[in-house]
CSV table of C-alpha atoms in Angstrom, one decimal:
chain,number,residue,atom,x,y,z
B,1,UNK,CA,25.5,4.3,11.9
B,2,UNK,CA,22.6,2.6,9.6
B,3,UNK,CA,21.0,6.1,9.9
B,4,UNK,CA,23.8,7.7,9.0
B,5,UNK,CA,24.0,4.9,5.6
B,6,UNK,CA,20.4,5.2,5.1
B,7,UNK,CA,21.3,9.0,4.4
B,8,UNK,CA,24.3,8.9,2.6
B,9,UNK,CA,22.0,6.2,0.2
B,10,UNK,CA,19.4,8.6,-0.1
B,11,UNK,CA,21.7,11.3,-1.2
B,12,UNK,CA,23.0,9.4,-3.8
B,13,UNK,CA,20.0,8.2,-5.6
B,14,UNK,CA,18.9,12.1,-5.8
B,15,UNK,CA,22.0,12.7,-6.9
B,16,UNK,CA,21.8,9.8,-9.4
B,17,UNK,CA,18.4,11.7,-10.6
B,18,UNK,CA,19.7,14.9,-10.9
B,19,UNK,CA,23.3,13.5,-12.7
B,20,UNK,CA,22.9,10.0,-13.7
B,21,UNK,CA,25.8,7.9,-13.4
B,22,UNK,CA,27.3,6.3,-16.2
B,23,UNK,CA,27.9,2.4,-16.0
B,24,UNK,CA,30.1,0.4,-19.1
B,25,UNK,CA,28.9,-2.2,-20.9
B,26,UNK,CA,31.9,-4.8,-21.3
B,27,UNK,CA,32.5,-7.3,-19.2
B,28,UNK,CA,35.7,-8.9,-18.0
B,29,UNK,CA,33.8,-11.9,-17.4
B,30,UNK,CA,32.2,-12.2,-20.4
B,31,UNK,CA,28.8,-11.4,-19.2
B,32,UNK,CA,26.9,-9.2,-21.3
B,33,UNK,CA,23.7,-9.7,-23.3
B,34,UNK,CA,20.7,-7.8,-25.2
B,35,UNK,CA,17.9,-7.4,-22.8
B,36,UNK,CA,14.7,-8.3,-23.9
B,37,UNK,CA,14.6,-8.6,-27.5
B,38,UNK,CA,15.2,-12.1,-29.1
B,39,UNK,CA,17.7,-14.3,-30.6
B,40,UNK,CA,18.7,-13.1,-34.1
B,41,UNK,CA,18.8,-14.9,-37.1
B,42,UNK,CA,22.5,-16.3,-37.4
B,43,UNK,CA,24.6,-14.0,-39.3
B,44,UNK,CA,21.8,-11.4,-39.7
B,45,UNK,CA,23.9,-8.8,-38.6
B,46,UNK,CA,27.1,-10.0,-40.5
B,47,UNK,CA,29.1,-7.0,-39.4
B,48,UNK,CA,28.9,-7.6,-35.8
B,49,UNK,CA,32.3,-9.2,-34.3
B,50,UNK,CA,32.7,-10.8,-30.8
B,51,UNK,CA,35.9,-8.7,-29.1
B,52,UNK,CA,37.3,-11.8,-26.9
B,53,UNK,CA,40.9,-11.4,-23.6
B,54,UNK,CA,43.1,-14.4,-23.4
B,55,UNK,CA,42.8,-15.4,-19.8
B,56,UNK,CA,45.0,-18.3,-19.0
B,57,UNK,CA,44.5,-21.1,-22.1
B,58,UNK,CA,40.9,-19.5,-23.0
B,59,UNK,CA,39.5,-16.6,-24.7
B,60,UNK,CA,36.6,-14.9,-22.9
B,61,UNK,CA,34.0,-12.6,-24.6
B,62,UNK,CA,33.8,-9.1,-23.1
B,63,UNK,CA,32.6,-6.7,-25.9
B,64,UNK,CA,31.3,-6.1,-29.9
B,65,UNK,CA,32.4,-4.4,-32.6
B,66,UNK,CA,31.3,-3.8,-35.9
B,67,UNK,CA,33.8,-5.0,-39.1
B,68,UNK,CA,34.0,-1.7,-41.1
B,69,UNK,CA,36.9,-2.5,-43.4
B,70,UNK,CA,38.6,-5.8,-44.4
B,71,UNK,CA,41.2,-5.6,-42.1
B,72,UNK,CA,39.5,-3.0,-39.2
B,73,UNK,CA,37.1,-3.0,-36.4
B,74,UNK,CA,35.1,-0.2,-34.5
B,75,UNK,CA,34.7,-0.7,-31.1
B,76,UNK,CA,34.2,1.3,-27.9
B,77,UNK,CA,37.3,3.0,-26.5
B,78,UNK,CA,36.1,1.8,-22.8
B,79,UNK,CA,36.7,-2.2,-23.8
B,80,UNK,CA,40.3,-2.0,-24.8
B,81,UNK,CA,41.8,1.2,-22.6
B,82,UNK,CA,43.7,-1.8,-20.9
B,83,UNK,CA,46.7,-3.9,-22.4
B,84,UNK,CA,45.2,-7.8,-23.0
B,85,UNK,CA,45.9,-10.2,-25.7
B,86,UNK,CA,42.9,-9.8,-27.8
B,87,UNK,CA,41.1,-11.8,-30.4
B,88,UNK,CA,38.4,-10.6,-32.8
B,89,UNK,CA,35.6,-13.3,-34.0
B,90,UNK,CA,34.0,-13.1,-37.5
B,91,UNK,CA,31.0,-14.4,-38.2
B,92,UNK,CA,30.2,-15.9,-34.9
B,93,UNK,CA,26.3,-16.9,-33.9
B,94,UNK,CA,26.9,-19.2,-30.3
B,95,UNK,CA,30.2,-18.1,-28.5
B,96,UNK,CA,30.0,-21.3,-26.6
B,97,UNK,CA,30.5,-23.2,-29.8
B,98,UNK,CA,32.2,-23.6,-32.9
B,99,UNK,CA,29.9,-23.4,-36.0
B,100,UNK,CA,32.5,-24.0,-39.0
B,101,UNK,CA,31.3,-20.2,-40.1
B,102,UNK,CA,34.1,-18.1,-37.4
B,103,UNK,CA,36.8,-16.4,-38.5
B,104,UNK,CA,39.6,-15.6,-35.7
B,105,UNK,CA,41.9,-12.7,-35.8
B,106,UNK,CA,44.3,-11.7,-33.4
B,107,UNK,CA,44.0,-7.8,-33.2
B,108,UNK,CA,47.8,-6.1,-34.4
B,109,UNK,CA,47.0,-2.9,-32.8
B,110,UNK,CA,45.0,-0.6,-30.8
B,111,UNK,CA,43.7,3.0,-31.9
B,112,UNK,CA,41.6,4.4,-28.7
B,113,UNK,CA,40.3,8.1,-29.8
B,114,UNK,CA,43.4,10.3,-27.9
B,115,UNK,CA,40.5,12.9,-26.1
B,116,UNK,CA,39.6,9.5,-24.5
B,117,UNK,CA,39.4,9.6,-20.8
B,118,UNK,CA,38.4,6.5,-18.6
B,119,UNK,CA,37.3,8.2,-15.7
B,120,UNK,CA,34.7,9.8,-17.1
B,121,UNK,CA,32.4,8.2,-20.1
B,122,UNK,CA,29.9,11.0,-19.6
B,123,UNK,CA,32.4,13.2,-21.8
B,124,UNK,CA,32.4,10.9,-24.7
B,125,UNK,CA,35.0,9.8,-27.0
B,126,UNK,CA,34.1,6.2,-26.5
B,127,UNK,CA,35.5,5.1,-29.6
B,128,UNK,CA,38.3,3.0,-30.7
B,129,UNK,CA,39.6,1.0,-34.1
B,130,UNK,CA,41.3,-2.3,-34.1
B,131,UNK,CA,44.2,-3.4,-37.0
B,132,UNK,CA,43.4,-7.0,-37.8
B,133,UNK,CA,46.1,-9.2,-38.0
B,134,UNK,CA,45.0,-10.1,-41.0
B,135,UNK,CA,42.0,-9.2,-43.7
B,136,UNK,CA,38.5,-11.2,-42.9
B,137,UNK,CA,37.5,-12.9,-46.2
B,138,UNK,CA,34.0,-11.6,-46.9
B,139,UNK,CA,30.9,-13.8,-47.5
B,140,UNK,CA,27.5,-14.5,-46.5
B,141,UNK,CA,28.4,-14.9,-43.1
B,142,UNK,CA,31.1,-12.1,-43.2
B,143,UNK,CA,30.3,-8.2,-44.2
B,144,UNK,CA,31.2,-4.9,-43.9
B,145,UNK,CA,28.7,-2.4,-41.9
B,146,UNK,CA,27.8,0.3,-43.3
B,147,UNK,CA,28.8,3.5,-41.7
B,148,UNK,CA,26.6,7.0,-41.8
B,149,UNK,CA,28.1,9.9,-43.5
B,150,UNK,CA,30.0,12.7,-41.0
B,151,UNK,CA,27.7,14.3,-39.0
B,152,UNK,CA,24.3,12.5,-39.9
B,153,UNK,CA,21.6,12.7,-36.7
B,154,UNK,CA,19.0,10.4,-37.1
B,155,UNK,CA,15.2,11.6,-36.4
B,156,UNK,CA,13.5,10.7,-33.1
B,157,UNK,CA,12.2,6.7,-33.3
B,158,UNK,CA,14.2,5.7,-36.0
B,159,UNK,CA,14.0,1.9,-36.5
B,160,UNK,CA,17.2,0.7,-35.0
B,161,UNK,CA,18.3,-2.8,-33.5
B,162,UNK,CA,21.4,-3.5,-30.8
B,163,UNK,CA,22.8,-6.7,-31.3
B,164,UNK,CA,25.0,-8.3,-29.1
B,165,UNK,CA,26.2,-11.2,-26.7
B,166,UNK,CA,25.6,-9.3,-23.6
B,167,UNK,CA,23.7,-10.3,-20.0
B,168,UNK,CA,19.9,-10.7,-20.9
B,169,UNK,CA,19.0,-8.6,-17.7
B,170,UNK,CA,20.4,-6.7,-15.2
B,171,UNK,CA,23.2,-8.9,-13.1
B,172,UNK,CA,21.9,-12.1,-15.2
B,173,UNK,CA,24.1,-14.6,-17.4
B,174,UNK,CA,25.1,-13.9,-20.9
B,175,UNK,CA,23.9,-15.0,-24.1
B,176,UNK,CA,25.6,-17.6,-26.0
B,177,UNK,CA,23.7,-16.5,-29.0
B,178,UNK,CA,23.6,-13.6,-30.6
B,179,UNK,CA,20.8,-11.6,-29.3
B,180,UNK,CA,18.5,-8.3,-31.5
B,181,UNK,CA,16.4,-6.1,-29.8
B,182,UNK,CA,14.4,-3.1,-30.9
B,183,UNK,CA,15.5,0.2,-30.1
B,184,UNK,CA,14.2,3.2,-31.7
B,185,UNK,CA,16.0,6.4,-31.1
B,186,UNK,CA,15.3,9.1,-29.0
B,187,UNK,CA,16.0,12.4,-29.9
B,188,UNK,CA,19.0,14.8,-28.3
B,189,UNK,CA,16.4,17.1,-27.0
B,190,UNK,CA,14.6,14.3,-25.1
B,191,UNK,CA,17.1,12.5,-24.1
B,192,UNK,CA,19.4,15.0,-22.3
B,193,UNK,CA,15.8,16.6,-20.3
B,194,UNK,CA,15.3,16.9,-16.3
B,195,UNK,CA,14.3,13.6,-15.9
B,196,UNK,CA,16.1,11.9,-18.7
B,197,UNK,CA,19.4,11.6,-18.8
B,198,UNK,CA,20.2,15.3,-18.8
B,199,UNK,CA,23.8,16.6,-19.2
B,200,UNK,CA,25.6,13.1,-19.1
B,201,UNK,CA,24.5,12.9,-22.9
B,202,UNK,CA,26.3,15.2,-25.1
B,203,UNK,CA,25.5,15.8,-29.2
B,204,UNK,CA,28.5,13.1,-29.9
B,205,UNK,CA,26.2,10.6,-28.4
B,206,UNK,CA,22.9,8.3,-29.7
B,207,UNK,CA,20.6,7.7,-26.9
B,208,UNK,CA,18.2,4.4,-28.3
B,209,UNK,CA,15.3,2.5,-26.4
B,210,UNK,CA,14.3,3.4,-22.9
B,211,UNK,CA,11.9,1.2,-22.1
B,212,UNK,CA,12.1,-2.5,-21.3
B,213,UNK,CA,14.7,-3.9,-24.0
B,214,UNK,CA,18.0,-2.1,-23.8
B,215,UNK,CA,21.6,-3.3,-23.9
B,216,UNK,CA,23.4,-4.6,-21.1
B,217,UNK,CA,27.4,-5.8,-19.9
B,218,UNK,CA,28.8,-7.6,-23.0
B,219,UNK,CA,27.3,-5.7,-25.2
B,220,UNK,CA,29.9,-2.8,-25.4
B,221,UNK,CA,30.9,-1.7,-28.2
B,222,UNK,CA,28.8,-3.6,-30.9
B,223,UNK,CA,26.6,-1.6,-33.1
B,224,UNK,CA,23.5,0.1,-33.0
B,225,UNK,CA,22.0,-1.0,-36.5
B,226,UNK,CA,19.5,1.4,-38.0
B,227,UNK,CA,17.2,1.5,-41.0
B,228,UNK,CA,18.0,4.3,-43.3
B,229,UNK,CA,16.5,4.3,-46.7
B,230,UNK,CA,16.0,0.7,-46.7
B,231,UNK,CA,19.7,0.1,-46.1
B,232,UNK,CA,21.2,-0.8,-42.5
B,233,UNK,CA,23.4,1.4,-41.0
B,234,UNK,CA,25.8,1.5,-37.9
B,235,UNK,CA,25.0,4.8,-36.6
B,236,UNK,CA,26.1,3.9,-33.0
B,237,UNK,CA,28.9,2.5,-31.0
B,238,UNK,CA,27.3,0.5,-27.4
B,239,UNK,CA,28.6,2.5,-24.5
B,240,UNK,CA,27.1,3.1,-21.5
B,241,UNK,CA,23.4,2.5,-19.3
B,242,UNK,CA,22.0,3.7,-16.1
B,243,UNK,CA,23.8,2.5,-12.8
B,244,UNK,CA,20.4,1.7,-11.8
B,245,UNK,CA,20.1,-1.0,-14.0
B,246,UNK,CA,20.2,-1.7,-17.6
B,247,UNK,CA,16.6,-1.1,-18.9
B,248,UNK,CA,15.9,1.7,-16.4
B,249,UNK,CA,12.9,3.7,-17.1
B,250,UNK,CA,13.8,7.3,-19.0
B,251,UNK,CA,17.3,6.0,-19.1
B,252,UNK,CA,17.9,5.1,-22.7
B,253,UNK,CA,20.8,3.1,-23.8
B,254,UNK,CA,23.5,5.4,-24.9
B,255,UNK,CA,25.6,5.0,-28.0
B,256,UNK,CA,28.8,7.0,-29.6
B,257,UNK,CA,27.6,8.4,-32.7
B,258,UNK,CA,29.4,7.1,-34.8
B,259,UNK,CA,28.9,9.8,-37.5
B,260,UNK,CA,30.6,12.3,-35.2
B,261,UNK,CA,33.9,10.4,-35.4
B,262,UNK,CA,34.5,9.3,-39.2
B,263,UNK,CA,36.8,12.1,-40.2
B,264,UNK,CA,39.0,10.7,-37.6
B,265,UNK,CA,38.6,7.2,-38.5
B,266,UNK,CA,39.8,8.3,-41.9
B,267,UNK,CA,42.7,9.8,-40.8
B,268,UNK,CA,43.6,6.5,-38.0
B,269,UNK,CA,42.7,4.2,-41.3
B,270,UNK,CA,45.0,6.0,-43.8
């Protein structure tokens, strides 16, 4: 019997090699966080919202999200293809605490891209939008990211950042602060190679980092801010990593691009 597990193991990591397998970055027990990288100036990255589930009296973080309009976040489809009571947090640093700086929406409705399809995050689509309750008031603390124009690709190592709340390493605790870390892009050609992360990653998707900072559970659907003419830009939606571990070697950190999607995103918003 152990011979016969010690097989069946073995089998699946080559198969992991030759297909990696996907693993989401939410968490349903609020557990995700940046790892590597370090604490970010609070409200640095003034788009980024902290998706939160009402379990029992509490609210629980589980994934991000980027504010794109007043009254609208983009998040991934993967964090809300369930029916919870959700709550979106505005300009939030420590999730543990309250600042004086938070602004708290309840979410009024759901949009989760309709080619969606839980079972399998390898064929993209990982996008969804989220009708505020009611429009975030804007201010130092509170901005709109700025979104690419349809169907940018960014060059391979563009400067780009994840931010998030997510686990600092792999099965580790999350972060009550928001965390940064650096994550340059690699290139569609590189990233989907033998070796690499080969036909999991389609065009739709931005693979970022691959070395010892990458994003982890909690970090799901918050954006992947890069520089672009000396302007920040949300060019990527936090979906999946490696189910070997979330800063495994060759295995990027992959993103929704979210320049693939904004003619829909029109359409949901109008």
């Amino acid at each position: 019997m152990l011979r016969f597990l010690l097989l069946t193991s073995l089998a699946a990591l080559v198969l992991a090699e030759l297909e990696p397998q996907p693993r989401y970055l939410e968490d349903g027990s609020a557990e995700e966080r940046v790892v590597g990288g370090e604490v970010a100036r609070p409200n640095s990255w003034p788009w980024q919202i902290s998706l939160q589930f009402k379990s029992g009296s509490n609210f629980h973080h589980t994934c991000g999200g980027t504010l794109i309009r007043r009254g609208w976040v983009m998040t991934a489809a993967h964090c809300v293809d369930r029916s919870r009571t959700w709550r979106v947090v505005l300009g939030d640093h420590n999730i543990n605490s309250h600042e004086g700086k938070e602004q708290y929406m309840s979410v009024s409705r759901v949009y989760i891209h309709p080619n969606w399809n839980s079972n399998n995050v390898a064929a993209g689509w990982d996008i969804a939008l989220l009708r505020l309750s009611s429009d975030a008031s804007l201010n130092n603390n509170v901005q709109l990211g700025a979104l690419p124009p349809s169907g940018q690709v960014l060059p391979h190592n563009n400067p780009c950042y994840i931010s998030g709340w997510g686990r600092t390493q792999t099965g580790g605790q999350l972060s009550a602060q928001l965390k940064q870390a650096y994550l340059p892009t690699v290139d569609h050609k590189t990233c989907s190679s033998y070796g690499w992360w080969g036909s999991t990653v389609k065009n739709s998707m931005v693979c970022a980092g691959g070395g010892k900072e990458s994003g982890c559970q909690g970090d799901s659907g918050g954006p992947l801010n890069c520089s672009v003419n000396g302007k920040w830009v949300v060019h990527g939606v936090t979906s999946f990593v490696s189910s070997s571990g979330c800063n495994a070697h060759k295995k990027p950190t992959v993103f929704t691009r979210v320049s693939a999607y904004i003619s829909w995103m029109n359409g949901v918003s109008i």
